[in-house]
CSV table of C-alpha atoms in Angstrom, one decimal:
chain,number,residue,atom,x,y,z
A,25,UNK,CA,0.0,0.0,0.0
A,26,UNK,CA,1.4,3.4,-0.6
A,27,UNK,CA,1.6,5.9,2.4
A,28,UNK,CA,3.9,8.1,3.6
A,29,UNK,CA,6.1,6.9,6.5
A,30,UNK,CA,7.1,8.7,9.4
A,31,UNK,CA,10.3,7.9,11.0
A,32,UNK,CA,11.3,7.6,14.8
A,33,UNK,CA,7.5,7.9,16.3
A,34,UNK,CA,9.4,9.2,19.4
A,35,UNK,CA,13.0,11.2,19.4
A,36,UNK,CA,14.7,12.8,22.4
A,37,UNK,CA,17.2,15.2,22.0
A,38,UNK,CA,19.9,17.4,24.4
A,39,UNK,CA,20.0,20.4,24.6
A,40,UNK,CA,22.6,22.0,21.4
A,41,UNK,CA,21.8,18.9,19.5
A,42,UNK,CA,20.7,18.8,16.0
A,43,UNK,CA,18.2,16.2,14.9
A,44,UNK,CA,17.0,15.0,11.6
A,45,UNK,CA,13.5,13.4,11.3
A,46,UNK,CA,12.7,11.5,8.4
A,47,UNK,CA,9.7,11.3,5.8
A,48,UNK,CA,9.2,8.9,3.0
A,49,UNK,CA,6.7,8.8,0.5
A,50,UNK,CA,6.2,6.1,-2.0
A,51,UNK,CA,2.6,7.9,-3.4
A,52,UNK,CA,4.6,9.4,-6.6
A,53,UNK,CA,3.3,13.2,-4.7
A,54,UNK,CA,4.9,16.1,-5.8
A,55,UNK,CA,5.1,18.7,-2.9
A,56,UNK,CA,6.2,17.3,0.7
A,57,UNK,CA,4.9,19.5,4.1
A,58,UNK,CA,6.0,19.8,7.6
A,59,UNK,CA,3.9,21.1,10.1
A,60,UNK,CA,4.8,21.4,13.9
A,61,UNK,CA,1.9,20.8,16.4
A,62,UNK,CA,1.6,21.9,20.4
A,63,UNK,CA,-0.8,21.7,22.5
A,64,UNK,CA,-4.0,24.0,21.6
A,65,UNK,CA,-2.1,25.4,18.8
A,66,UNK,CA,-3.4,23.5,15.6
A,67,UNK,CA,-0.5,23.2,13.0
A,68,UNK,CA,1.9,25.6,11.7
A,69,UNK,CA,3.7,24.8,8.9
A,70,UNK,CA,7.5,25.0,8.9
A,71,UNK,CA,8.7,24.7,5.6
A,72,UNK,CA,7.1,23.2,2.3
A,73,UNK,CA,8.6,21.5,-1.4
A,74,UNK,CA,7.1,21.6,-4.5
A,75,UNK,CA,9.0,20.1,-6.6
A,76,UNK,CA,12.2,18.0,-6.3
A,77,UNK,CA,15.5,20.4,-5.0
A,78,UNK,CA,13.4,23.5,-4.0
A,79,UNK,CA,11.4,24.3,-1.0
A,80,UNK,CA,10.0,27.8,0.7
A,81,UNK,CA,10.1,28.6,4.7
A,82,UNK,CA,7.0,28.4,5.9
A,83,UNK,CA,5.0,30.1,8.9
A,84,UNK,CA,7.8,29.2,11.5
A,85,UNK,CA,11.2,27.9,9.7
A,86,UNK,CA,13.7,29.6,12.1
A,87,UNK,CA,15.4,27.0,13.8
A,88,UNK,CA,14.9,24.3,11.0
A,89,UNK,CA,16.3,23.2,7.7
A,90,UNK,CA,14.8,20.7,4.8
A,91,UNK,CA,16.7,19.1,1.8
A,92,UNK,CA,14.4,17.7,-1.1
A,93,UNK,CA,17.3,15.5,-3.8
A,94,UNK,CA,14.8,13.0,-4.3
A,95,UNK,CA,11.4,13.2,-4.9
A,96,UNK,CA,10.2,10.4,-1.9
A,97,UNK,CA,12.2,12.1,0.7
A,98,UNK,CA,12.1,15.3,2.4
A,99,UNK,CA,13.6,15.4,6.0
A,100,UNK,CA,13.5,18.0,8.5
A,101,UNK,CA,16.2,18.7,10.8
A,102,UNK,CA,15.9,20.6,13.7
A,103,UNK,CA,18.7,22.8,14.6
A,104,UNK,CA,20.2,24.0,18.2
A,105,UNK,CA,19.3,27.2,17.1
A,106,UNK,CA,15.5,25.9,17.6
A,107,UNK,CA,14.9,27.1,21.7
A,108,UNK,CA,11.6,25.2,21.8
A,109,UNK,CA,11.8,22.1,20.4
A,110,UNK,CA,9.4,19.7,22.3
A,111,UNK,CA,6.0,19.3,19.9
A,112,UNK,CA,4.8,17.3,17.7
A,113,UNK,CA,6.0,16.8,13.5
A,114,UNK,CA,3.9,16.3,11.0
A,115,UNK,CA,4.9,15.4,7.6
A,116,UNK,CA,2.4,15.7,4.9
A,117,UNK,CA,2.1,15.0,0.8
A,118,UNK,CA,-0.2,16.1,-2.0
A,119,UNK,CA,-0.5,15.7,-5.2
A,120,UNK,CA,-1.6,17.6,-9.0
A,121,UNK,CA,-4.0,20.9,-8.0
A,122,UNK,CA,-5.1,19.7,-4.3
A,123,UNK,CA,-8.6,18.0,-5.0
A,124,UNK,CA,-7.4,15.0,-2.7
A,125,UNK,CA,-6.0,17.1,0.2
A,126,UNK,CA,-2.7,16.4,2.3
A,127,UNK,CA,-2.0,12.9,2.9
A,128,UNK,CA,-0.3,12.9,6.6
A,129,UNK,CA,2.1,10.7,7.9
A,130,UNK,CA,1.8,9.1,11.9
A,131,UNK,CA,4.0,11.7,13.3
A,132,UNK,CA,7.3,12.1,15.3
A,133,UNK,CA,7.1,13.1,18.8
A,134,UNK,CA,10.5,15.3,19.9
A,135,UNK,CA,11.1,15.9,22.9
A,136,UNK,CA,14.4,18.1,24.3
A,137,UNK,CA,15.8,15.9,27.5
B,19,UNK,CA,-4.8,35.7,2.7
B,20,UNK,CA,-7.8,33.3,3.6
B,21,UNK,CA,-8.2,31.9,7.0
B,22,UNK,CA,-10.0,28.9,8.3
B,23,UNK,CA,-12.1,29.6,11.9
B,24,UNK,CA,-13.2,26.6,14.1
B,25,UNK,CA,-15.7,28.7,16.1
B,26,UNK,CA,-15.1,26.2,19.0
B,27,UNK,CA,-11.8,24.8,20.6
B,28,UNK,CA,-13.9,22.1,22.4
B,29,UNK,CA,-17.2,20.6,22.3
B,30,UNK,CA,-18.2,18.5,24.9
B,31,UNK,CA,-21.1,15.7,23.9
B,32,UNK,CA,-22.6,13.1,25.6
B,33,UNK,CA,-22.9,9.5,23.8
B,34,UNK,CA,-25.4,8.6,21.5
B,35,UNK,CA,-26.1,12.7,21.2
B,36,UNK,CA,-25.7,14.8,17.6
B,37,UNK,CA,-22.7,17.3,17.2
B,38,UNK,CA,-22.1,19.8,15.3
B,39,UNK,CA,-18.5,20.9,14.6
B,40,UNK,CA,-18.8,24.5,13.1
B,41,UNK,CA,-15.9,26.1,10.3
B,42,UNK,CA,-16.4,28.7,8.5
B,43,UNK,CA,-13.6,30.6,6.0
B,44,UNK,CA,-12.8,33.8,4.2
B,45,UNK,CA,-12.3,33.7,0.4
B,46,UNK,CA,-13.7,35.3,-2.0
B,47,UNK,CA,-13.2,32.8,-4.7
B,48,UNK,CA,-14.5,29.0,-5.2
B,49,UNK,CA,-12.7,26.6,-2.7
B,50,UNK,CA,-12.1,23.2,-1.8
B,51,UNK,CA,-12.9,22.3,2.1
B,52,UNK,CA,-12.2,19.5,4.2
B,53,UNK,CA,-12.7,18.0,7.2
B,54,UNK,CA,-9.3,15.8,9.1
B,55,UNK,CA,-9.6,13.8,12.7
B,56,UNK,CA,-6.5,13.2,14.6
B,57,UNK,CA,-6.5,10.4,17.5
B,58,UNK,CA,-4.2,11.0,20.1
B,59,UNK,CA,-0.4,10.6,18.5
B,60,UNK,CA,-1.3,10.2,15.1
B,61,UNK,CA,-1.5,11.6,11.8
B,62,UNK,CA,-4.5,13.3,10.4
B,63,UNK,CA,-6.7,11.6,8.4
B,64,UNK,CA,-9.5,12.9,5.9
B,65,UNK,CA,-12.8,12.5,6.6
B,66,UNK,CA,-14.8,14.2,3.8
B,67,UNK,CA,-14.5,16.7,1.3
B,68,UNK,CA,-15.9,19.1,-0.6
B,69,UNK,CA,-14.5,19.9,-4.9
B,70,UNK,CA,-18.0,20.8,-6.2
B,71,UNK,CA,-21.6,19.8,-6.8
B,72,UNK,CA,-24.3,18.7,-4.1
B,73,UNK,CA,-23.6,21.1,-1.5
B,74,UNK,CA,-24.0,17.7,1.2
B,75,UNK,CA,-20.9,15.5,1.7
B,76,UNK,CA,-21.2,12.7,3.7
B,77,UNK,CA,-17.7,11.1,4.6
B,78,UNK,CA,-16.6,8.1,6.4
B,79,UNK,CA,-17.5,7.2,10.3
B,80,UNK,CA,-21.3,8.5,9.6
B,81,UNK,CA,-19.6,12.3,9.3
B,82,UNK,CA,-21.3,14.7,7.0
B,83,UNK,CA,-20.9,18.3,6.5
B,84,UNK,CA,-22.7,21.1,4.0
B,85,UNK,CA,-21.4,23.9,2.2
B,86,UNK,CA,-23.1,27.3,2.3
B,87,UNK,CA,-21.4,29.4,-0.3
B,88,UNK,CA,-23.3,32.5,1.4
B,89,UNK,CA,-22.2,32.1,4.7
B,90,UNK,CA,-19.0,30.7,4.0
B,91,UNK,CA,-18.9,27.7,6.1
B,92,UNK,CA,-18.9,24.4,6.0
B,93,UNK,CA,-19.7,22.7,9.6
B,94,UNK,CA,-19.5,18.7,10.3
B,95,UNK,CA,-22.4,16.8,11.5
B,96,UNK,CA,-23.2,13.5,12.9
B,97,UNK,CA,-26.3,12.5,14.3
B,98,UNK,CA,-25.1,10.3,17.1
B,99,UNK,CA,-21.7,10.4,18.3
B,100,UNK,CA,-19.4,7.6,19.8
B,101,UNK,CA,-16.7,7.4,22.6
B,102,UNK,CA,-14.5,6.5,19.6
B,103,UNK,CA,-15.2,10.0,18.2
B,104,UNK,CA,-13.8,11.6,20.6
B,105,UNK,CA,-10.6,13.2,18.4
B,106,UNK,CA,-9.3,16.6,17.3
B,107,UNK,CA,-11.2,17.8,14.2
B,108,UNK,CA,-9.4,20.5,11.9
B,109,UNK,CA,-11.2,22.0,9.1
B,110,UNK,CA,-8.8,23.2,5.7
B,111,UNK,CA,-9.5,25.3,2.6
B,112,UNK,CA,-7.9,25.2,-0.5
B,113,UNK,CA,-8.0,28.7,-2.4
B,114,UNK,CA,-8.6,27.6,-6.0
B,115,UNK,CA,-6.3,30.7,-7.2
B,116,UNK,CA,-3.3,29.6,-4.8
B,117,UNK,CA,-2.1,26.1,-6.5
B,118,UNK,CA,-2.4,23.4,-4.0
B,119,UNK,CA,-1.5,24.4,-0.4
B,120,UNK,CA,-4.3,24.1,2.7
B,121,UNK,CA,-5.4,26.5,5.2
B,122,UNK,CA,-5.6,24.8,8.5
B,123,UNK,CA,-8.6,25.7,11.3
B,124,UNK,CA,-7.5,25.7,14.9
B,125,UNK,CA,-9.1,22.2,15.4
B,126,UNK,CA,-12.0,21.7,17.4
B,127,UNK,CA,-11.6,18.5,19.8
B,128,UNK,CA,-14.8,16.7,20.7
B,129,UNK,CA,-14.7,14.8,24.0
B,130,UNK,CA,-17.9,12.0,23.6
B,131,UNK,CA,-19.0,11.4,27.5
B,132,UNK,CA,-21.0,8.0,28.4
């Protein structure tokens, strides 16, 4: 079944670490989201890709950096320079002109130890 | 810029009861509008949507939700609720004009009492 994978589900980091979290899609999608989620904040979006080796900051991208060299894979890493790092990722995909929405992946839980 | 408004953060219900989860947007030209839930720890998943055509979209769980072009909104319905609906709802607008990104709502949880 195609999807789009999430990968840890839970990630602890120290403090002045950087940490990549990974999302795969095998859904042949063109444009790949993150979103960060806290608690009664609904989801901001970090940064976004359209198309393979370009991608625009999004609502809240200080403190975070994307890569998109292959189409299936864009992972987000989040930087030292991130003060408030415990939430909630989402990864998302979607495809053509948006009549089928986001497809969302299960989620990665970080959390600054 | 649009923007998506889930009127409220929670909705308290008790089982077996109707809800109504209320959205409403700002755009002034046609959309596309959806309806996610979130469990606790996961991913979103879709529920229903609305492209075009009858202005009643019924979606999966017994979830159904109507668009009113004139009041711009688009609120989600069931007629009796279950403990297992108890979730975070988000409502999300595409702007036809602005290629394919969403709007995201707040989210709305509903917590279904016995």
């Amino acid at each position: 079944d195609g999807g789009i994978t999430q990968s840890p589900k839970y990630l602890f980091r120290k403090e002045g670490q950087n940490v990549t979290l990974s999302c795969e899609q095998n859904l042949n999608h063109d444009a790949m989201y993150w979103y960060r989620q806290d608690p009664g904040q609904g989801l901001r979006l970090i940064y976004y890709s359209q198309i393979v080796n370009d991608f625009q900051k999004g609502d809240i991208a200080e403190g975070y950096s994307v890569s998109r060299e292959k189409k299936e894979s864009f992972p987000l890493t989040v930087t030292s320079a991130q003060k408030n790092p415990t939430a909630f990722y989402l990864c998302a995909s979607s495809i053509g002109q948006g009549q089928a929405g986001y497809t969302f992946g299960s989620g990665t839980r970080l959390t600054v130890v | 810029a649009q923007s998506v408004t889930q009127l409220d953060s929670q909705v308290p219900v008790f089982e077996e009861a109707p809800v109504e989860l209320r959205c409403n947007y700002s755009s002034s030209v046609s959309v596309y509008l959806f309806w996610y839930v979130q469990y606790p720890n996961q991913g979103l998943q879709l529920l229903l949507k609305y492209l075009s055509g009858s202005t009643l979209v019924k979606g999966i769980n017994g979830f159904e939700a109507e668009f009113n072009k004139s009041q711009t909104s688009f609120h989600l319905r069931k007629p009796s609720v279950h403990i297992s609906d108890t979730a975070e709802y988000f409502c999300a607008v595409r702007n036809n004009n602005a290629g394919n990104m969403l709007t995201f709502g707040g989210g709305t949880r509903l917590m279904v009492k016995p």
